[in-house]
Short mmCIF file of C-alpha atoms in Angstrom, two decimals:
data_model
loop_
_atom_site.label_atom_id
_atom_site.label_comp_id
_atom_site.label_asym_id
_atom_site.label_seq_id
_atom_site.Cartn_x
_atom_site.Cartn_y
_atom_site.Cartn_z
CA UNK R 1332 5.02 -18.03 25.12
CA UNK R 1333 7.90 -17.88 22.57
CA UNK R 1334 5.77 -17.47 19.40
CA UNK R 1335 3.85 -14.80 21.18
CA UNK R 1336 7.10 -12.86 21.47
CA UNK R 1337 8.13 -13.45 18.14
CA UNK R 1338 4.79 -12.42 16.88
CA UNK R 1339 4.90 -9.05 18.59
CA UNK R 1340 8.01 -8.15 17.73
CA UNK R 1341 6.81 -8.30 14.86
CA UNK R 1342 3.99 -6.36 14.96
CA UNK R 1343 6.38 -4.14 16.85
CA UNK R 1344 8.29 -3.03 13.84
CA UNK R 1345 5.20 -3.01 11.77
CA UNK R 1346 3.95 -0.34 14.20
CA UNK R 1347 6.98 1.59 14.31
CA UNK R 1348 7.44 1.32 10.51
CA UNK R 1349 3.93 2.93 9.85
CA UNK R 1350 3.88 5.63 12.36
CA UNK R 1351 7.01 6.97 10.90
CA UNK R 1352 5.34 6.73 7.58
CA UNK R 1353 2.31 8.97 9.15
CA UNK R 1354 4.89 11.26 10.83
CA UNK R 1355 6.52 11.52 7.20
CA UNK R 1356 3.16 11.81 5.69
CA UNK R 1357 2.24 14.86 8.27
CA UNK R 1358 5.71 16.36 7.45
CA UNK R 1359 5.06 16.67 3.59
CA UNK R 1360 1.60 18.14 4.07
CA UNK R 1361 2.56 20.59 6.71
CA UNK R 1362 5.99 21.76 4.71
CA UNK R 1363 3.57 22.21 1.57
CA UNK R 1364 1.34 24.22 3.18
CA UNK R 1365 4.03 26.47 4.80
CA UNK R 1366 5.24 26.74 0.95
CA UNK R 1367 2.09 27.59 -0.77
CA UNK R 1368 0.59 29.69 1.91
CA UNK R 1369 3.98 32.04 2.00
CA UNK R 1370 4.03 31.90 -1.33
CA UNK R 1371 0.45 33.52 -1.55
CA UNK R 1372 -0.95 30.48 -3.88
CA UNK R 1373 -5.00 31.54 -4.17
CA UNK R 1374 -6.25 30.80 -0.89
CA UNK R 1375 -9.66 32.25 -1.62
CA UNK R 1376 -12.27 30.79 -3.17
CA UNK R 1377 -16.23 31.04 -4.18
CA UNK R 1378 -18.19 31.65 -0.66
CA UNK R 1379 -21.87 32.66 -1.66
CA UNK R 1380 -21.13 36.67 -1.88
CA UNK R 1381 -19.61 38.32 -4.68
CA UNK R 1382 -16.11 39.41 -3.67
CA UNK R 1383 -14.76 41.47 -6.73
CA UNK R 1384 -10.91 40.77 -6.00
CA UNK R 1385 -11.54 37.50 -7.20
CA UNK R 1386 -12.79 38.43 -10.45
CA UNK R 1387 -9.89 36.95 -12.94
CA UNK R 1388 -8.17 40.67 -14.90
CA UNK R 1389 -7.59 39.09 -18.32
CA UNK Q 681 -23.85 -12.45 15.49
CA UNK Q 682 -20.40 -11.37 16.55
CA UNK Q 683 -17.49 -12.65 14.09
CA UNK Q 684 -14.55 -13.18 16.03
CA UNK Q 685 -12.15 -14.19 13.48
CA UNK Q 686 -10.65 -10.73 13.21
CA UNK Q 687 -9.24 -11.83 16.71
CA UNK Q 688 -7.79 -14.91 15.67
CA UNK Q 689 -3.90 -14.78 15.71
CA UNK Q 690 -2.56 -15.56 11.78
CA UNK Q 691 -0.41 -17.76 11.19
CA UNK Q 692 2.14 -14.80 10.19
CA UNK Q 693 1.96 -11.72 11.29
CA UNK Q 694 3.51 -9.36 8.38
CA UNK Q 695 6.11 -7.02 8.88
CA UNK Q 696 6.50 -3.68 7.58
CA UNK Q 697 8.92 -4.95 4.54
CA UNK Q 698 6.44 -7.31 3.68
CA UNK Q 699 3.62 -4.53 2.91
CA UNK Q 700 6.21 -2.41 1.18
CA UNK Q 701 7.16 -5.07 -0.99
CA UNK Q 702 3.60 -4.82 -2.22
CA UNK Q 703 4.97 -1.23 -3.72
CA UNK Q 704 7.93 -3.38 -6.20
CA UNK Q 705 10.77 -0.95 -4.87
CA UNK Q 706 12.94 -1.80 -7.81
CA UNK Q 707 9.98 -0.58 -10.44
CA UNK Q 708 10.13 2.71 -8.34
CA UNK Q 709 13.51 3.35 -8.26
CA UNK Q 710 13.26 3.78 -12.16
CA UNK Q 711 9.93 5.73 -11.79
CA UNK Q 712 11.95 8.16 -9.39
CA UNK Q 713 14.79 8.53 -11.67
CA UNK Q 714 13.19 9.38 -15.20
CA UNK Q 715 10.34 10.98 -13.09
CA UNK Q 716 13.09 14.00 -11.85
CA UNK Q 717 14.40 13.83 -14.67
CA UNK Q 718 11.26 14.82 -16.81
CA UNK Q 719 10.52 17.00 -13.79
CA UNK Q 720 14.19 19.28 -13.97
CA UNK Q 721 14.65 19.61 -17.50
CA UNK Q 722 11.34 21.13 -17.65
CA UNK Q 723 10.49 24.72 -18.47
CA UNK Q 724 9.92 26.88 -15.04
CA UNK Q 725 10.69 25.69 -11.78
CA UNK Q 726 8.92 23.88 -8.44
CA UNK Q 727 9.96 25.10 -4.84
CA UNK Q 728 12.35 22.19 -3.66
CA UNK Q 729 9.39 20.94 -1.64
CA UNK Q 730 6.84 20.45 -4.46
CA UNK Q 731 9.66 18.96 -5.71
CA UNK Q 732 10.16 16.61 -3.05
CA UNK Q 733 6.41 16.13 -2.66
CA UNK Q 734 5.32 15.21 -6.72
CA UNK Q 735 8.29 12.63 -7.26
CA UNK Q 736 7.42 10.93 -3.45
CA UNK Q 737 3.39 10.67 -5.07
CA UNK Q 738 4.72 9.88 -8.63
CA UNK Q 739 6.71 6.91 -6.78
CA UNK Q 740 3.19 6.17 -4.55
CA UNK Q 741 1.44 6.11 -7.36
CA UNK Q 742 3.75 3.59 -8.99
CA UNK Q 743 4.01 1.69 -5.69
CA UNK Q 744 0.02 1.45 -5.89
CA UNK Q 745 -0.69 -0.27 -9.50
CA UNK Q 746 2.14 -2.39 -8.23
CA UNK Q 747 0.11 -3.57 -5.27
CA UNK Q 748 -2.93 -3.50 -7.38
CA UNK Q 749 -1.06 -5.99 -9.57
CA UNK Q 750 0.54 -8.41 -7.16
CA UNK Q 751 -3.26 -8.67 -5.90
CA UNK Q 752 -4.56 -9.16 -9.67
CA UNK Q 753 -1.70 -11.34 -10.61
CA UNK Q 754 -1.25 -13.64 -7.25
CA UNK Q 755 -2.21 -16.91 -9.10
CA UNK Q 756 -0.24 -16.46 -11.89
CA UNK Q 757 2.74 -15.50 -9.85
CA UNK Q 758 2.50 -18.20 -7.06
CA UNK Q 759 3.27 -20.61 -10.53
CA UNK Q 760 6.38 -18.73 -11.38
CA UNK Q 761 9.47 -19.15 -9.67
CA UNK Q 762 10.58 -15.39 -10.19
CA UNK Q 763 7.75 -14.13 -8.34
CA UNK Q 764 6.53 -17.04 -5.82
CA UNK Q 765 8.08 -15.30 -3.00
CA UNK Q 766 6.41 -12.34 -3.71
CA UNK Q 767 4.42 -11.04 -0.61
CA UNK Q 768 0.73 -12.59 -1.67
CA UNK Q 769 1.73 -15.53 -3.33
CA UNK Q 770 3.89 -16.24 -0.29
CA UNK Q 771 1.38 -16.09 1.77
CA UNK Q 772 2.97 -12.95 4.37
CA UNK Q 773 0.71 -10.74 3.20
CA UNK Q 774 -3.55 -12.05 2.48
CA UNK Q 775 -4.52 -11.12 -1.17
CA UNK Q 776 -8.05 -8.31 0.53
CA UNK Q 777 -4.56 -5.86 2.06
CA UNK Q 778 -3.08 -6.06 -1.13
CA UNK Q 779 -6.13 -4.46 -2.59
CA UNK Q 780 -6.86 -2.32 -0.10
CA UNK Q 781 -3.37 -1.26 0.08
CA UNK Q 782 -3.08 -0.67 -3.78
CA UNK Q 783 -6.67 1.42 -3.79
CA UNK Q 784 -6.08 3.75 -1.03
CA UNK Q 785 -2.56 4.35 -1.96
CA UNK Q 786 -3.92 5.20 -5.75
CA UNK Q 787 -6.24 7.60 -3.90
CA UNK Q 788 -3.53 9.25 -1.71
CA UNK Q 789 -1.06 10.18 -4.35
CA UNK Q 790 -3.01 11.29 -6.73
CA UNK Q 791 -4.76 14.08 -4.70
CA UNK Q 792 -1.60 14.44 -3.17
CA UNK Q 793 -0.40 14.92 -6.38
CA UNK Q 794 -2.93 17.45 -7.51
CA UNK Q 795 -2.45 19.79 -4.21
CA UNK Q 796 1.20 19.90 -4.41
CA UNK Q 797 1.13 20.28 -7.95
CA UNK Q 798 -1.59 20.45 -10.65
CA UNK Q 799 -4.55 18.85 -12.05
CA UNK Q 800 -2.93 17.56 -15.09
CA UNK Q 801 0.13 15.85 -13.66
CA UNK Q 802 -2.58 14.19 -11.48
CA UNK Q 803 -4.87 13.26 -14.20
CA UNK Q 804 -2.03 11.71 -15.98
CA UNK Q 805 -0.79 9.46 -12.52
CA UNK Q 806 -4.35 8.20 -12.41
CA UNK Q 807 -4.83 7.56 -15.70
CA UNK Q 808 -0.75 5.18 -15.51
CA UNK Q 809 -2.33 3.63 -12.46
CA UNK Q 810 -5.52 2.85 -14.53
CA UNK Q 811 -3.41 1.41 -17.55
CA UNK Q 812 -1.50 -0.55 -15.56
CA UNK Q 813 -3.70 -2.11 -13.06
CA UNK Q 814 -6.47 -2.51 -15.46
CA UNK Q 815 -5.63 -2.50 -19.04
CA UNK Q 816 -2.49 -4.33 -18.49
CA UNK Q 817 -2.87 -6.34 -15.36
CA UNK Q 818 -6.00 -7.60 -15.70
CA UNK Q 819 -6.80 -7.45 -19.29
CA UNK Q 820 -4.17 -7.35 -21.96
CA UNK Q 821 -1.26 -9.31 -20.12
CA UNK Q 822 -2.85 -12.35 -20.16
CA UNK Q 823 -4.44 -12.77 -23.33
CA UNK Q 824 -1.79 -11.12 -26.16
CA UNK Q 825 1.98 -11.68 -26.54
CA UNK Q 826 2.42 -7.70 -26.96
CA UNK Q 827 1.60 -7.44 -23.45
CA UNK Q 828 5.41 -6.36 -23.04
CA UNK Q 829 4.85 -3.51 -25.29
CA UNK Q 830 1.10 -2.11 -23.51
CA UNK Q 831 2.99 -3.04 -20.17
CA UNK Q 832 5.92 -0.78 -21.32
CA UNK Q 833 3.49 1.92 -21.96
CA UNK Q 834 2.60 2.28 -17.93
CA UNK Q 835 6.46 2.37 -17.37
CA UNK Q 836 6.67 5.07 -20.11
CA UNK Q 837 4.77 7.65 -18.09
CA UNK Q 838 6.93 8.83 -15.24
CA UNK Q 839 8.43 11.51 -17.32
CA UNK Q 840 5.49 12.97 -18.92
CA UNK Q 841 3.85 13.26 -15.45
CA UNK Q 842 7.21 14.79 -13.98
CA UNK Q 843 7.36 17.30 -17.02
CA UNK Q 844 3.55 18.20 -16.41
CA UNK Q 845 3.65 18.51 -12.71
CA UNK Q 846 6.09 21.53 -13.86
CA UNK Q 847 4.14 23.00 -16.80
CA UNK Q 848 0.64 21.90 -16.22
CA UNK Q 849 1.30 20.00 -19.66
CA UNK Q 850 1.78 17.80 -22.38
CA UNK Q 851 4.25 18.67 -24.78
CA UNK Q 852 6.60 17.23 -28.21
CA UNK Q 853 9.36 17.11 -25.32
CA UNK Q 854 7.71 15.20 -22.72
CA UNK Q 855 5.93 12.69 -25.50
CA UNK Q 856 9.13 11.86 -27.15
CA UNK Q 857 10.62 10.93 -23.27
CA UNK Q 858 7.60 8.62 -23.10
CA UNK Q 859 8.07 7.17 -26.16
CA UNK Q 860 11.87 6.75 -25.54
CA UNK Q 861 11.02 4.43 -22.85
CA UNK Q 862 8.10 2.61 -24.57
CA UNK Q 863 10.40 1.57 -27.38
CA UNK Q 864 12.79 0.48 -25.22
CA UNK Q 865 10.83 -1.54 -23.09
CA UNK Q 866 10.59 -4.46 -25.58
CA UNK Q 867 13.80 -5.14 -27.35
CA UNK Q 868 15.12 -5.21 -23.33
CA UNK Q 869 12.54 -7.41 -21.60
CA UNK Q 870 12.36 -9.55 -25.22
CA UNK Q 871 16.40 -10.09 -24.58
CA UNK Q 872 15.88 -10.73 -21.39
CA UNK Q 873 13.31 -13.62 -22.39
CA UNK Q 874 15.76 -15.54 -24.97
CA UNK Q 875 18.27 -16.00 -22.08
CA UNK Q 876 15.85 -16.73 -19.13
CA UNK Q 877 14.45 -19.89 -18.87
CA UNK Q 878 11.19 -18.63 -17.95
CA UNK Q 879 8.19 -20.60 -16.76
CA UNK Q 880 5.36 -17.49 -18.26
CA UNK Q 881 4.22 -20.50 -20.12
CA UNK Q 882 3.07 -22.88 -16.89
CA UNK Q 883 1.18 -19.88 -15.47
CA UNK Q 884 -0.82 -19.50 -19.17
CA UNK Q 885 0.96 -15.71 -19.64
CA UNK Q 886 1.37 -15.54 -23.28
CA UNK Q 887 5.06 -14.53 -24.10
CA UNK Q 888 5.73 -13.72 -27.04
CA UNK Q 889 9.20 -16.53 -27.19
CA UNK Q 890 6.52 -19.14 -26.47
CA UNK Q 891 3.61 -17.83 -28.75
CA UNK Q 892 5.30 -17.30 -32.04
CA UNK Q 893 8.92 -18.63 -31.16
CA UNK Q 894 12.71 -17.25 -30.51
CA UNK Q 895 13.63 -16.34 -34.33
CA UNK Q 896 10.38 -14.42 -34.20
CA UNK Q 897 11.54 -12.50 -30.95
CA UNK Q 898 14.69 -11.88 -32.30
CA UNK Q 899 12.49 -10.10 -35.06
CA UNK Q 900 10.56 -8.41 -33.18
CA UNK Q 901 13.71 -7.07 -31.08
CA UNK Q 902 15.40 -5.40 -33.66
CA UNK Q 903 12.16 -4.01 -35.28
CA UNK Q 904 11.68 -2.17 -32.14
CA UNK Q 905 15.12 -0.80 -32.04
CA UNK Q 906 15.24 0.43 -35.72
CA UNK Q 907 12.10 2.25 -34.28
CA UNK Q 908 13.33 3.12 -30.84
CA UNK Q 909 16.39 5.00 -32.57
CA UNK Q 910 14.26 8.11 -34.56
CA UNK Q 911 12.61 8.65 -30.93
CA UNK Q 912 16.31 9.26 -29.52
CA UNK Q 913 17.38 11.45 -32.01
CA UNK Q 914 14.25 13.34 -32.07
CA UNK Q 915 14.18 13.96 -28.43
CA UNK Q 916 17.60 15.53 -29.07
CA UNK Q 917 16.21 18.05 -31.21
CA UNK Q 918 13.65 19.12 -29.37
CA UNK Q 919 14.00 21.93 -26.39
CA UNK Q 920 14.79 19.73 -23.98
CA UNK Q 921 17.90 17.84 -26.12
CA UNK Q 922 21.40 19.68 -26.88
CA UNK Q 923 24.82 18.82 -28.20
CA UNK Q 924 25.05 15.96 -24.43
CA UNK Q 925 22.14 14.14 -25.66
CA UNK Q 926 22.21 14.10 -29.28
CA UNK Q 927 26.06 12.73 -28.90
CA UNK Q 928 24.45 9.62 -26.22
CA UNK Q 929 21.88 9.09 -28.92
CA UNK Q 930 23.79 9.21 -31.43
CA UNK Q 931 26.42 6.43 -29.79
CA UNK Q 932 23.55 4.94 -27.51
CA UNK Q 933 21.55 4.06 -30.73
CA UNK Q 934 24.15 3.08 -32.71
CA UNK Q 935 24.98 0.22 -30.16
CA UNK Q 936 21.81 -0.55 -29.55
CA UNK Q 937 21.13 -1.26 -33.14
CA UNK Q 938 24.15 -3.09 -33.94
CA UNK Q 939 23.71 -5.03 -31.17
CA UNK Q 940 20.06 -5.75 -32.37
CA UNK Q 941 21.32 -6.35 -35.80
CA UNK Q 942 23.59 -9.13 -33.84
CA UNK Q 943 20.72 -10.74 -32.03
CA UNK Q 944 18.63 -11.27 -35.29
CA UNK Q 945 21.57 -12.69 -37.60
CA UNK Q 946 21.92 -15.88 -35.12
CA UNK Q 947 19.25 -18.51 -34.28
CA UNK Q 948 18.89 -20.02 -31.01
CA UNK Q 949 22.10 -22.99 -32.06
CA UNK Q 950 25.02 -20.54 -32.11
CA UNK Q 951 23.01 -18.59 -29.17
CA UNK Q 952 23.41 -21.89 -27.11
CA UNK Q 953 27.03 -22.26 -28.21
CA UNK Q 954 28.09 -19.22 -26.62
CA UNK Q 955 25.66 -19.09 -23.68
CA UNK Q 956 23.83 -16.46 -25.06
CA UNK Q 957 26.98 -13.95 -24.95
CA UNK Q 958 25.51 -11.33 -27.49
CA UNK Q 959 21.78 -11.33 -25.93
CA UNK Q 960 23.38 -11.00 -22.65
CA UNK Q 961 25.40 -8.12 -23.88
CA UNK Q 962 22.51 -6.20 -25.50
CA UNK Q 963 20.20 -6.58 -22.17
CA UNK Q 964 23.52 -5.10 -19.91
CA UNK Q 965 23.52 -2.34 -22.76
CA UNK Q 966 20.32 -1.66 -22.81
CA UNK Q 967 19.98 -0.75 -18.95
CA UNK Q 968 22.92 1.53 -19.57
CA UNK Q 969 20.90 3.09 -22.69
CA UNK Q 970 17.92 4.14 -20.61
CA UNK Q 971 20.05 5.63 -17.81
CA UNK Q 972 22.70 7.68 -19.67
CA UNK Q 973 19.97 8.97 -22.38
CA UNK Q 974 18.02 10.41 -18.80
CA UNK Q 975 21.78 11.57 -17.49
CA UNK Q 976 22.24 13.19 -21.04
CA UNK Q 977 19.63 15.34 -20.80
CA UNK Q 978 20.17 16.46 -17.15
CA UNK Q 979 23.56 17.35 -18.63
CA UNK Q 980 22.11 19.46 -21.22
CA UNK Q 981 19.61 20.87 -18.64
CA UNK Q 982 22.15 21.86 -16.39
CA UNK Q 983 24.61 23.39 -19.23
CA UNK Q 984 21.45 25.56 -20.39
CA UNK Q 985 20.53 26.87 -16.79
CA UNK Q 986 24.63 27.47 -16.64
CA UNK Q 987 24.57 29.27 -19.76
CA UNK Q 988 21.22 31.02 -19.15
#
């Protein structure tokens, strides 16, 4: 019974250690998106009709 | 047929630490540090975030072709003592995760990399991950005694993809911090190797103190100092340089090549009588060299945007 506990502590901490990695991971996407999409990066792109503010002024 | 060995309880069940081993945290911390560095004394400016964002895939990236290479490299370094308790060699972690690990975090941060920044800065993390998993890893690190210097090369990057994640670009600037760090790899791993007692040779890596001897090395060390020192100099001309850094490499090179100059007058006897004092000397200087060179030019970075 004693090397089962051992073993899932240490799973435990392996569990914790990557769902605060995912959480982290989910963080950095989210706050990047909040950036780019308030920054008003191009959000459009080509969607099989021709949709002239698109068209690149050079 | 059902296979129910992916059931059976291992022997050790790894912890966290153990997989991020896999990532060499030490290697990163360098990758982090010249990475910003490239990444703040470039022209224009990232929101903090992207910031935040391209050096944590830079590091990813860097923590994947280290994976990739304790997988490639888990024979060799289950022979050495330096790296038998590595997490593969050791047996924690099984040698498939290491792989698997090392691919999808290659995938990860580079499209990370790419939607928080730009294509190039991407192209150029997958290309460091390429060099270094398979052009040095598996091919050239084995089989030539330069391997130090292509190895060097994968190290070199970090700036150039921190400078491009900014500009979308390569430029004189962000070469020259590349090659500041490729010439510098060698003379400081090579004095490294004349005062280690290294066992490279029982695990058939070709070093270059085994292959063509210590007198050689010391050779080969100061070559690649009296080389190193134009790279310096010239990446205090350049934009990103200023009165901070051409004053480190002005100093910084002129220890490093007197201390070179040191290291090739003496053979291994005198080296021996002293414990290797002056080799010793020239490895502790040349982790300072590396850092204050990157600190100069934050200086200078941070005097222009005062100025500006």
């Amino acid at each position: 019974m004693k090397v089962t506990h051992e073993l899932h502590d240490r799973r435990k901490s392996r569990n914790i250690g990557v769902g605060l990695t995912l959480v982290g991971f989910i963080a950095v996407v989210f706050a990047l998106t909040v950036v780019k999409v308030t920054r008003g990066d191009p959000m459009q792109a080509f969607d099989h009709v021709v949709r002239p503010e698109m068209e690149v002024v050079n | 047929m059902a296979d129910l060995s992916i059931n059976a309880p291992r022997e050790y069940e790894p912890t966290f630490g153990d997989y991020f081993a896999l990532l060499k945290p030490r290697v990163m911390s360098l990758v982090v540090f010249t990475a910003l560095v490239g990444l703040l004394v470039a022209p224009g400016a990232l929101h903090p975030v992207e910031m935040f964002a391209a050096i944590l895939f830079i590091a990813l990236g860097a923590g994947a072709s280290g994976a990739l290479n304790m997988w490639y490299d888990a024979d060799i370094d289950a022979v050495m003592r330096r790296t038998a308790k590595r997490p593969v060699p050791s047996g924690r972690v099984e040698s498939g995760e290491a792989l698997a690990i090392g691919l999808g975090l290659s995938g990860i941060s580079v499209v990370m990399l790419a939607l928080a920044t730009n294509l190039v800065a991407a192209g150029l993390l997958a290309f460091t991950i390429f060099f270094y998993a398979i052009i040095y890893s598996m091919w050239l690190k084995r089989s030539t005694p330069q391997n130090i210097v292509i190895g060097g090369a994968a190290g070199a990057f970090p700036p150039m993809i921190g400078w491009a994640a900014v500009t979308g670009d390569v430029s004189l600037a962000s070469v020259l911090m590349f090659g500041l760090i490729f010439m510098w790899t060698p003379p400081h791993f090579w004095a490294l190797a004349l005062f280690t007692k290294s066992d490279y040779g029982d695990a058939g890596v070709p070093m270059l103190t085994v292959t063509h001897g210590r007198d050689s090395t010391r050779r080969h060390i100061l070559a690649y100092t009296v080389l190193l020192a134009p790279v310096g100099i010239g990446l205090a001309l350049t934009s990103v340089g200023g009165p901070v850094t051409m004053a480190a490499a002005v100093i910084l090179n002129g220890l490093f090549l007197k201390g070179a100059y040191d290291i090739w007058r003496r053979d291994d006897a005198s080296a021996e009588a002293d414990n290797y004092a002056v080799e010793k000397k020239f490895f502790k200087l040349s982790l300072y060299y590396l850092f204050l060179h990157f600190t100069a030019l934050l200086a200078d970075a941070a005097i222009g945007g005062l100025m500006a």
